[in-house]
XYZ file of C-alpha atoms in Angstrom:
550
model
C -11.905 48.021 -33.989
C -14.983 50.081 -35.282
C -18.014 51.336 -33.115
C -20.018 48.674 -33.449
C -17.865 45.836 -31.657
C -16.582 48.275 -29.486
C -20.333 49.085 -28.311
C -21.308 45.458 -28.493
C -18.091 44.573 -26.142
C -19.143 47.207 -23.763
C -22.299 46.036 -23.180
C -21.116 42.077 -23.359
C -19.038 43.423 -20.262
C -21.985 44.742 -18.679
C -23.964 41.580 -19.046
C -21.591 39.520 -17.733
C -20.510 41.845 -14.509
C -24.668 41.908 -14.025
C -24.737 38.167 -13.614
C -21.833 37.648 -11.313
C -23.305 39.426 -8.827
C -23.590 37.771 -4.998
C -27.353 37.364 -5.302
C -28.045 37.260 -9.060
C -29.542 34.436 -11.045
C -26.046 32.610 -10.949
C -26.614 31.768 -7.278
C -30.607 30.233 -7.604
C -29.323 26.863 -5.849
C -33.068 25.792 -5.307
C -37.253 26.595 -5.944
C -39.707 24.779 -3.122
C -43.718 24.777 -4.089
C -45.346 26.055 -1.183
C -48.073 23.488 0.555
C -50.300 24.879 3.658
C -47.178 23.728 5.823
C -43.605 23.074 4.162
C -40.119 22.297 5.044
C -37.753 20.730 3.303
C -33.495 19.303 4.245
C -31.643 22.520 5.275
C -34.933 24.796 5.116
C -34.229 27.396 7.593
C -37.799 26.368 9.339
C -41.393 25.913 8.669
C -43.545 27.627 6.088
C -47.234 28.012 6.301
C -49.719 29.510 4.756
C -52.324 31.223 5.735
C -55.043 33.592 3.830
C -52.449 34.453 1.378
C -49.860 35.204 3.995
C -46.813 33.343 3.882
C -44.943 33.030 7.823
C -41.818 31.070 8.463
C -40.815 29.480 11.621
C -37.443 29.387 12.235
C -35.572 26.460 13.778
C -33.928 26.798 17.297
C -30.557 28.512 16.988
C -31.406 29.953 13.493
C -30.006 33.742 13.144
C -32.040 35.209 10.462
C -32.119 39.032 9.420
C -34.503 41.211 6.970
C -33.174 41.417 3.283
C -32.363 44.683 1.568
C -36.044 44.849 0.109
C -37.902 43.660 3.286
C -35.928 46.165 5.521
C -36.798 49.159 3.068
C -40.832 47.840 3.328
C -40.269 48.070 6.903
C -38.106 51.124 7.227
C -41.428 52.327 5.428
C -43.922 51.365 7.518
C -42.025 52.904 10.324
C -41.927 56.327 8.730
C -45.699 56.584 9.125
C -46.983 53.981 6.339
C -48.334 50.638 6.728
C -47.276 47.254 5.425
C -49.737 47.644 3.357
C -48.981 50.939 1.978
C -45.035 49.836 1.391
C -43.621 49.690 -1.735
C -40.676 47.238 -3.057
C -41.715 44.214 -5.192
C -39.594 43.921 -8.565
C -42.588 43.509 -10.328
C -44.891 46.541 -9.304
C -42.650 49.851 -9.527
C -43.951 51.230 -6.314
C -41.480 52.375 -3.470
C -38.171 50.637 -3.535
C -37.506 48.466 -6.184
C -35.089 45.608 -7.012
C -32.209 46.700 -8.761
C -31.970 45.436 -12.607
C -30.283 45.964 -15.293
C -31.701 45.359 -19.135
C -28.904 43.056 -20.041
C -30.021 40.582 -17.226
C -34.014 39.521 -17.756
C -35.858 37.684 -14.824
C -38.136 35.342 -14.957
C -41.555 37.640 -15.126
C -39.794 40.751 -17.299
C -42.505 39.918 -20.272
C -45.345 39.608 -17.590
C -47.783 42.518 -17.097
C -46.882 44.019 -14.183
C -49.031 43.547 -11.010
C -51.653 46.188 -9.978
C -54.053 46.762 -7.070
C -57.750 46.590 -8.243
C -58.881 48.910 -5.463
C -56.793 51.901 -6.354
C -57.270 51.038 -10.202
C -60.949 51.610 -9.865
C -60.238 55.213 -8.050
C -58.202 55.983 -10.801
C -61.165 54.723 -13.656
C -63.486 56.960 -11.227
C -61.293 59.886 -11.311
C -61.223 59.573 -15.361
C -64.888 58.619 -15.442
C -65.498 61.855 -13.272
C -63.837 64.242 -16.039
C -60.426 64.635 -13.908
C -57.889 65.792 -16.662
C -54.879 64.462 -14.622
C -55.738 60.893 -15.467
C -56.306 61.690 -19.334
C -54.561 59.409 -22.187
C -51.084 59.974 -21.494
C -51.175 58.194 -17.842
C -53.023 55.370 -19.409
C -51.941 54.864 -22.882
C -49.123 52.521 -22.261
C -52.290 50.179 -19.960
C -52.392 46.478 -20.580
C -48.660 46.414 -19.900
C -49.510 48.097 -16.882
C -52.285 46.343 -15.667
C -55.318 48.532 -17.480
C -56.346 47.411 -21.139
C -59.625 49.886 -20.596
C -56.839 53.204 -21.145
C -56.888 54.301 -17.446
C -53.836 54.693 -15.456
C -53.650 51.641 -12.586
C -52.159 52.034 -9.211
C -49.531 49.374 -8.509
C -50.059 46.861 -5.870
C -47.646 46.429 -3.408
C -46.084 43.408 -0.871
C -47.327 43.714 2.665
C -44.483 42.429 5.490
C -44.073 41.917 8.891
C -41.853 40.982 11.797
C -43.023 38.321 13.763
C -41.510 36.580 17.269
C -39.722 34.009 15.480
C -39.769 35.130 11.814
C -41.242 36.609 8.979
C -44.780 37.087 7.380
C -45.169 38.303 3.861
C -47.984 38.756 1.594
C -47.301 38.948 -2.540
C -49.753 40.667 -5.252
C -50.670 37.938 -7.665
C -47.466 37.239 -10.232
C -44.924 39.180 -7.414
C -41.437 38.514 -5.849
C -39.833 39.459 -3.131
C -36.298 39.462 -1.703
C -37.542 37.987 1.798
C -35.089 37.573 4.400
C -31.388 36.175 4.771
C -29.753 33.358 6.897
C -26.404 33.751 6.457
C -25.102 33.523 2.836
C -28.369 32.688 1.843
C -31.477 34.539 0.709
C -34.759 33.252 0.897
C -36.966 35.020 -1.559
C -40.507 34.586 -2.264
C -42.480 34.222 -5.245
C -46.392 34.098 -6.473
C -46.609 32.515 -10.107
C -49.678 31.764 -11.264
C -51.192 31.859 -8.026
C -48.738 29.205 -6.859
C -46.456 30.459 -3.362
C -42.865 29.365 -3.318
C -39.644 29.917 -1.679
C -36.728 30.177 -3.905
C -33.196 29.494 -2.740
C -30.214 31.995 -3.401
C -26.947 31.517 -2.128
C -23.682 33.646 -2.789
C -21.725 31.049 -2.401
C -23.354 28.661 -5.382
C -20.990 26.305 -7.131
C -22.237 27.863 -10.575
C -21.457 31.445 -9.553
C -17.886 30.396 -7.837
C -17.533 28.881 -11.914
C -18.520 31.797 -13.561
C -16.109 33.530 -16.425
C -18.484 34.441 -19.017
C -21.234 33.063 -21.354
C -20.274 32.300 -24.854
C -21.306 34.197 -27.684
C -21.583 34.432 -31.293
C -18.952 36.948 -32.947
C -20.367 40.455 -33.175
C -22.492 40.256 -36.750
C -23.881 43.148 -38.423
C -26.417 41.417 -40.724
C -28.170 40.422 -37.877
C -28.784 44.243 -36.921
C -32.825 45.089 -38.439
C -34.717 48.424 -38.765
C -38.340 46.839 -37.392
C -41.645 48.758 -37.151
C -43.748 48.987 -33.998
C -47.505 48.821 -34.519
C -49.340 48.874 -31.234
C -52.426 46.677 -30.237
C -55.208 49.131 -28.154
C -56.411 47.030 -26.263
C -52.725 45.162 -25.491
C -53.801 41.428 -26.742
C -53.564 38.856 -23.472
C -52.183 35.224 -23.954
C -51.272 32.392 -22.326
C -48.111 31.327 -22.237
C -45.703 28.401 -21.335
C -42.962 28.521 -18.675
C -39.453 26.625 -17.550
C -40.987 24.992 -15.674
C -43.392 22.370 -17.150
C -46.302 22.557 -15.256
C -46.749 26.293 -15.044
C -48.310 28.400 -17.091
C -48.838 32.108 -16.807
C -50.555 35.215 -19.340
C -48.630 37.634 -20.585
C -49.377 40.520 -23.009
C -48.650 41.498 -26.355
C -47.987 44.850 -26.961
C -47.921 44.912 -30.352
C -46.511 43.714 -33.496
C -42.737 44.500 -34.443
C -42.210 44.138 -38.567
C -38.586 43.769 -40.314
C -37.584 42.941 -43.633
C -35.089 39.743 -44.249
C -32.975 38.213 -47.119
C -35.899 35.839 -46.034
C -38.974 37.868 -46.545
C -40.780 40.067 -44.334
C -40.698 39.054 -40.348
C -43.365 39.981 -38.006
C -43.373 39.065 -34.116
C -44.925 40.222 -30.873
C -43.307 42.134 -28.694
C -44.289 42.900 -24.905
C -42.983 45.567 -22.195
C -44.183 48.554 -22.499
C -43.869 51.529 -25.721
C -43.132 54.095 -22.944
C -40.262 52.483 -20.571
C -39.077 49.652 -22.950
C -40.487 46.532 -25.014
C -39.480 43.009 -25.440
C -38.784 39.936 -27.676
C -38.811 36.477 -27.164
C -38.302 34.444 -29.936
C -37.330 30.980 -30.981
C -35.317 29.834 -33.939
C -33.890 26.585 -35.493
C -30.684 27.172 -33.031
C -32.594 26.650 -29.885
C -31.688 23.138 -28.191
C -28.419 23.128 -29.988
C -25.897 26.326 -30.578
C -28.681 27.902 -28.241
C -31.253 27.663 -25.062
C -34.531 26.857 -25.855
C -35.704 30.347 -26.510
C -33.880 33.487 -26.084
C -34.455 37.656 -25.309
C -33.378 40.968 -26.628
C -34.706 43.916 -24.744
C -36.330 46.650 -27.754
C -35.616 49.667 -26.155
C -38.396 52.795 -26.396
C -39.983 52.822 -29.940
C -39.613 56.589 -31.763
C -42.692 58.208 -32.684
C -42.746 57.082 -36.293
C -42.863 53.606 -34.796
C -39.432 52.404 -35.986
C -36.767 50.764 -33.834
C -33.660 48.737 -33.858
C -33.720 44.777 -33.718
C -30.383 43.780 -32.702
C -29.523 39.962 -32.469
C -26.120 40.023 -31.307
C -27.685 41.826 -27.625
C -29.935 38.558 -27.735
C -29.760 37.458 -24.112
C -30.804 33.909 -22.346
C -33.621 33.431 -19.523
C -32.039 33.021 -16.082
C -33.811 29.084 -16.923
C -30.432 28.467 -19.186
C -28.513 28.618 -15.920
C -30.457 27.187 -13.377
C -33.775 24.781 -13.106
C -35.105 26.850 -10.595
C -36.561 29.535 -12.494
C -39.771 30.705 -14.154
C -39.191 31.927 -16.998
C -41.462 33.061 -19.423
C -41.307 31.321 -23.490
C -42.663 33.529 -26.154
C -45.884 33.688 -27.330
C -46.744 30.503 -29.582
C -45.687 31.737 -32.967
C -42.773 34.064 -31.856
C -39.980 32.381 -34.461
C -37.772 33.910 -36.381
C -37.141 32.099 -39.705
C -33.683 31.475 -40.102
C -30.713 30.703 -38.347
C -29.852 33.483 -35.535
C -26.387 33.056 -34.654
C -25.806 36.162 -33.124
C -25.982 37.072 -29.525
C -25.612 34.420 -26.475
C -24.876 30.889 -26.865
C -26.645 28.016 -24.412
C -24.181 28.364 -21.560
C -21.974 25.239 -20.748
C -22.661 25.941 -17.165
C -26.131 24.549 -15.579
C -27.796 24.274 -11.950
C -29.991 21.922 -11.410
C -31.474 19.595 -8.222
C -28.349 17.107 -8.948
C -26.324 20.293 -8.735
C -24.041 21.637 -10.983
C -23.401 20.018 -14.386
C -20.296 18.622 -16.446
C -20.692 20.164 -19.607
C -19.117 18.342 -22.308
C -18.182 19.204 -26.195
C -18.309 16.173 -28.359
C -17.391 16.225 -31.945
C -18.387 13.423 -33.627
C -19.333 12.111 -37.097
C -19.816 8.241 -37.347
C -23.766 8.289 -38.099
C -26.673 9.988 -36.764
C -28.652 7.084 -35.390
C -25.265 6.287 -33.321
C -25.306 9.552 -32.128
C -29.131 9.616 -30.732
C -28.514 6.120 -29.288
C -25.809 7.389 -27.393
C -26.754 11.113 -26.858
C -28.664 9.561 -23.424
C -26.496 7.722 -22.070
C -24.454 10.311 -21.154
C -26.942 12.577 -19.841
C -27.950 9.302 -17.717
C -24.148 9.015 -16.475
C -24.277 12.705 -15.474
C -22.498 14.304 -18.220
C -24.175 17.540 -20.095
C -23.105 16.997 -23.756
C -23.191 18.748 -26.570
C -22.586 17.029 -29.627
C -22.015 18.928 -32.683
C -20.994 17.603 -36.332
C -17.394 19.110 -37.458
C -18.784 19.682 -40.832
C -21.794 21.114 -40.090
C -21.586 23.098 -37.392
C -19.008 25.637 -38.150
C -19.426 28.466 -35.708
C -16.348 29.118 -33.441
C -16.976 27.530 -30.217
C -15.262 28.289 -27.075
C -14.115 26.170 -24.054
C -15.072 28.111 -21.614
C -17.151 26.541 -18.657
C -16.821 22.762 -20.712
C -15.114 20.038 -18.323
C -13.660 18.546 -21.602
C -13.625 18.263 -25.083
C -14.131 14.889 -27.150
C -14.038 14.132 -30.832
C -14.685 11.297 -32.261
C -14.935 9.695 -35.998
C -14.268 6.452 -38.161
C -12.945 8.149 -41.230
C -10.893 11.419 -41.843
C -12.287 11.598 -45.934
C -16.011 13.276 -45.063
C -14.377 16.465 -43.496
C -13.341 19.678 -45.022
C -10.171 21.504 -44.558
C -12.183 23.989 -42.720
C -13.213 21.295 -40.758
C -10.250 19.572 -39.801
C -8.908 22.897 -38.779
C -11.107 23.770 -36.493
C -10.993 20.132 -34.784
C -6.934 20.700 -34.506
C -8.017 24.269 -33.023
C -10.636 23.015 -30.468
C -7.542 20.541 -29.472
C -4.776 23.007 -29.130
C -7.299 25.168 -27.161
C -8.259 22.353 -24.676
C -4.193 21.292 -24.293
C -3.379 24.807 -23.743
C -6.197 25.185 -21.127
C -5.292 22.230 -19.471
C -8.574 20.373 -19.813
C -9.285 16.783 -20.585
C -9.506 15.966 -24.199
C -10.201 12.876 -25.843
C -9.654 11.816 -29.363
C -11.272 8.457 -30.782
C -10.830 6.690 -33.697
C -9.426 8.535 -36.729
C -10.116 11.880 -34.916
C -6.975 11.276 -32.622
C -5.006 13.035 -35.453
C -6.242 15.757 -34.378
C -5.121 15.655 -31.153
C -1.745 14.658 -31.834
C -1.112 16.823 -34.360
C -2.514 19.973 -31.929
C -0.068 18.095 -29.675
C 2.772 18.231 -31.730
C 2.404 21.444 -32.699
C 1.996 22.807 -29.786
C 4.938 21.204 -28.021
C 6.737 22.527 -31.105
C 5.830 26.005 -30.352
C 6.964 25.876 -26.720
C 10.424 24.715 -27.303
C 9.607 21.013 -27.067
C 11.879 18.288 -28.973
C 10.829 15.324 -28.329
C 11.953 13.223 -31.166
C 9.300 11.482 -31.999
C 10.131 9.598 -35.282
C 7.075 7.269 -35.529
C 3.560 7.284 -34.481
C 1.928 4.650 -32.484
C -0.999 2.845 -34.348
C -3.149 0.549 -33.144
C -3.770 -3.088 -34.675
C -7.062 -3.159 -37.342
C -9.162 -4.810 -35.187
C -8.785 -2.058 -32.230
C -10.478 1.350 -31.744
C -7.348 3.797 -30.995
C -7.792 6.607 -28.210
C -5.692 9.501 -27.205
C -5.889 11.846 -24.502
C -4.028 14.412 -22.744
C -2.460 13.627 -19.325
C -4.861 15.509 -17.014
C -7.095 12.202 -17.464
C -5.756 8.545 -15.526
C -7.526 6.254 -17.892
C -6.811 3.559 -15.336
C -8.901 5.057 -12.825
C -11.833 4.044 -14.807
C -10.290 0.761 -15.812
C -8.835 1.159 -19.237
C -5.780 -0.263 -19.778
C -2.779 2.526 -21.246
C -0.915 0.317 -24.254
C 1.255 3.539 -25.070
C 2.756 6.815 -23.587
C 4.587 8.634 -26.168
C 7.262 11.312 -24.976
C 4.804 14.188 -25.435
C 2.762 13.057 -22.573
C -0.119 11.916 -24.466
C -1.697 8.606 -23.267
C -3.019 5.889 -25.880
C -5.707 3.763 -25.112
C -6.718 0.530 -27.439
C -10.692 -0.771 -27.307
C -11.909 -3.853 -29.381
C -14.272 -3.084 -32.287
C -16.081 -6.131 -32.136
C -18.635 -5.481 -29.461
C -22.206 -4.501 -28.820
C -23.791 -0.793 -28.763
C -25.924 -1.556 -25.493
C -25.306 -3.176 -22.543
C -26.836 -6.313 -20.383
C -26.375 -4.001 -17.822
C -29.409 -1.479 -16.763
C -28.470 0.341 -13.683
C -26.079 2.924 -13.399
C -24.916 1.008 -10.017
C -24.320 -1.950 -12.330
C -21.911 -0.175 -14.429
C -20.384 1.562 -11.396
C -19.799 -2.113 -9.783
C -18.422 -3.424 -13.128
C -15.055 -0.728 -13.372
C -14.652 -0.785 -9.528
C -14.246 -4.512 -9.872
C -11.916 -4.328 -13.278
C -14.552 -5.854 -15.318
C -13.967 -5.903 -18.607
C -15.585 -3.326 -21.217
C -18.245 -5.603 -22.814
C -19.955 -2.619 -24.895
C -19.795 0.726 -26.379
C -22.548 2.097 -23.464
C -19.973 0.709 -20.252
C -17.349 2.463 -22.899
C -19.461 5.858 -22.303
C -20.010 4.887 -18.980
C -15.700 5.132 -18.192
C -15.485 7.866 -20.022
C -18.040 9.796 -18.284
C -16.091 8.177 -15.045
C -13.265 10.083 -15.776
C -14.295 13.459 -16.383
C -15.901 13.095 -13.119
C -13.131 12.635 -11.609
C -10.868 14.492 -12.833
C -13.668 17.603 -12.145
């Protein structure tokens, strides 16, 4: 193995040890908007706020305790500081900080980081006044920290307190802080865009408990770029979008970062800071399908000439592709890279949400594209998180890890490739060995026998199977594996074959959509034995049983 996958497995390592952690972005279980008075099913007690103080109540019987970043604010203030004077929130750098790591981004790493006007303006006066101790040097890398005028800015800080029966805080504009714990469950508190709110972590989260790794792209060279800083003085301010829809927040550019391509010259805009570390956010044509929406790669320090590495395969996702509860910055409008980066993380299968965690799906499928859109929302209605992808198309190696099943689905074998139909037979054989369910429909339940076959051959198996079951013309054949009981969700099993696989007949003749709107309709329809009257109550079963099965 040479020194460049060993380095990139290192650091994949890293990453992935730096998101299972008890309190990381893996356990965000929930975000609540903060009103003058709030409370919400299993809030510890009531919120208000109050002059830009934020106190909680806590219910009768509650046992609440300072977090690790409240205590050391407080272990401050009783060394001879005040709240006020205490340092700790992950966003300013003063006192006691939040620990991080580069390989795991939050939701405010591109943001300017917060400052405190009043000792900003002592510092300008000190400069202004001819002190050399606040020449260029403290403020050359300003803008990213708070001063575009060149002066060095003193950082503001979170102000806590202790009362009777709570806890007060008070945030700088665009801070965090890692407020107080019931339990297994920290309550931390957040100012984004001037907007107070309480976000949920738990240690215990469903989508940390399910946590192996995220997928990735195989370690790629090509997509490794000598780029060229060129600063902006003043940094250039802009407003940017967030995940969540109706928040928006500024951020600035620190400059431009230039790199030539196979497609012609790339330039994009990179925050952070020259002096600790800057950062990209980009979008590509990926995003939405092998990829999240937008991902990250952290720059490093640029070398005095300016140049600096680009590396693709470190390209990490926003805490928002695991969980709906955070804030996440998107890059600057403009910030896309013009070809096809597939290199660094994948969109994880894994995903938190209000409805909890979801049932990630792979589904390969080639019948025709307008099928697939029509269908594409249904199961995202019926509470599976599918990703479809076309055999022949999309030919990147995609593992099962974190999917509750594997589909694949097609009316005729003659469109695919050999590379194709290899890979199909190898996402079977993968899902079979891993004991998931998978489901093969139409002609593409070859490929699930054959993996079958093959793999029963492997392990000793005879099972003298001489002849293959095939269903009459005027049926839709489907396999599956025996972690699945098809009657569970009403389908009727016309075959077993002495492999275990289970066969499963459906009538071609019948409409896409069905008379029936609500998902309670369809639910009342299989519970009752009802027969399948369309391809949408089809989805609806088959959704069914993943479900249960999970």
């Amino acid at each position: 193995m040479n020194q460049f996958v060993t380095e990139w497995n290192t650091w994949r390592d890293s990453r992935n040890s730096a998101l299972a952690k008890p309190f990381g972005w893996l356990s965000v279980v929930g975000l609540h908007w903060l009103d003058a008075e709030s409370t919400w099913t299993d809030a510890p007690g009531t919120f208000t706020v109050d002059d830009g103080w934020v106190s909680v109540s806590l219910k009768t019987g509650i046992k609440a305790g300072p977090a690790a970043e409240t205590f050391d604010l407080l272990s401050t203030v009783d060394n001879g500081g005040t709240a006020g004077d205490a340092g700790g929130s992950a966003v300013n750098g003063g006192g006691p900080t939040r620990a991080t790591s580069a390989a795991v981004p939050s939701d405010t790493s591109t943001l300017p980081r917060v400052m405190d006007q009043a000792g900003a303006g002592a510092a300008a006066a000190d400069s202004a006044g001819g002190n050399p101790s606040a020449g260029t040097d403290a403020g050359s890398d300003a803008g990213s920290d708070g001063r575009p005028d060149g002066h060095a800015a003193v950082p503001a800080k979170p102000q806590v307190r202790v009362e009777e029966n709570g806890f007060s805080a008070k945030l700088p504009t665009g801070g965090s802080l890692n407020w107080f714990t019931v339990g297994n469950v920290l309550y931390e508190l957040i100012d984004r865009g001037g907007r107070l709110g309480v976000r949920v972590r738990n240690s215990k989260s469903p989508l940390l408990g399910k946590f192996f790794e995220v997928p990735v792209f195989d370690p790629n060279p090509d997509f490794v770029f000598l780029a060229r800083f060129t600063r902006f003085d003043p940094f250039r301010t802009y407003t940017i979008e967030t995940a969540q829809e109706d928040l928006q927040l500024q951020t600035q550019a620190a400059g431009t970062v230039t790199f030539e391509t196979s497609h012609g010259e790339v330039s994009l805009l990179a925050t952070g800071c020259p002096k600790t570390g800057l950062q990209l956010d980009f979008h590509d044509s990926t995003n939405g399908s092998a990829t999240a929406a937008w991902r990250t790669i952290d720059l490093g320090v640029p070398n005095q000439d300016g140049s600096l590495v680009i590396d693709f395969n470190r390209a990490v996702n926003y805490p928002f592709a695991f969980t709906s509860f955070a804030t996440c910055p998107a890059p600057i409008e403009g910030n896309v890279v013009p070809f096809d980066v597939t290199a660094g993380e994948r969109r994880p299968p894994f995903f938190y949400s209000e409805a909890g965690i979801n049932l990630p799906f792979l589904f390969y499928v080639w019948w025709d594209e307008d099928s697939a859109e029509v269908t594409r929302p249904w199961y995202s209605r019926f509470g599976l998180d599918i990703t479809i992808l076309n055999p022949n198309h999309d030919d990147g190696q995609i593992s099962l890890v974190g999917f509750d099943g594997v589909a694949m689905s097609g009316g005729d074998l003659s469109p695919l490739g050999r590379k194709a139909r290899s890979r199909l037979i190898d996402v079977a054989t993968e899902a079979l060995t891993s004991r998931i369910p998978v489901i093969g429909i139409g002609a593409y339940s070859a490929f699930v026998i054959q993996a079958q076959r093959e793999l029963r051959s492997q392990q000793g198996y005879v099972d003298g199977i001489e002849t293959e079951y095939s269903a009459p013309e005027d049926r839709l054949l489907i396999v599956m594996n025996n972690e699945l009981d098809p009657k569970q969700a009403g389908f009727d099993i016309v075959h077993t074959d002495a492999s275990g696989l289970l066969y499963v007949e459906m009538p071609f003749d019948i409409p896409l959509e069905s008379d029936r709107t609500e998902v309670e309709d369809f639910q009342a329809a299989m519970e009752s034995g009802a027969a399948i009257s369309s391809w949408q109550e089809f989805d609806y079963r088959v959704v069914a049983l993943i479900r249960h099965h999970r």
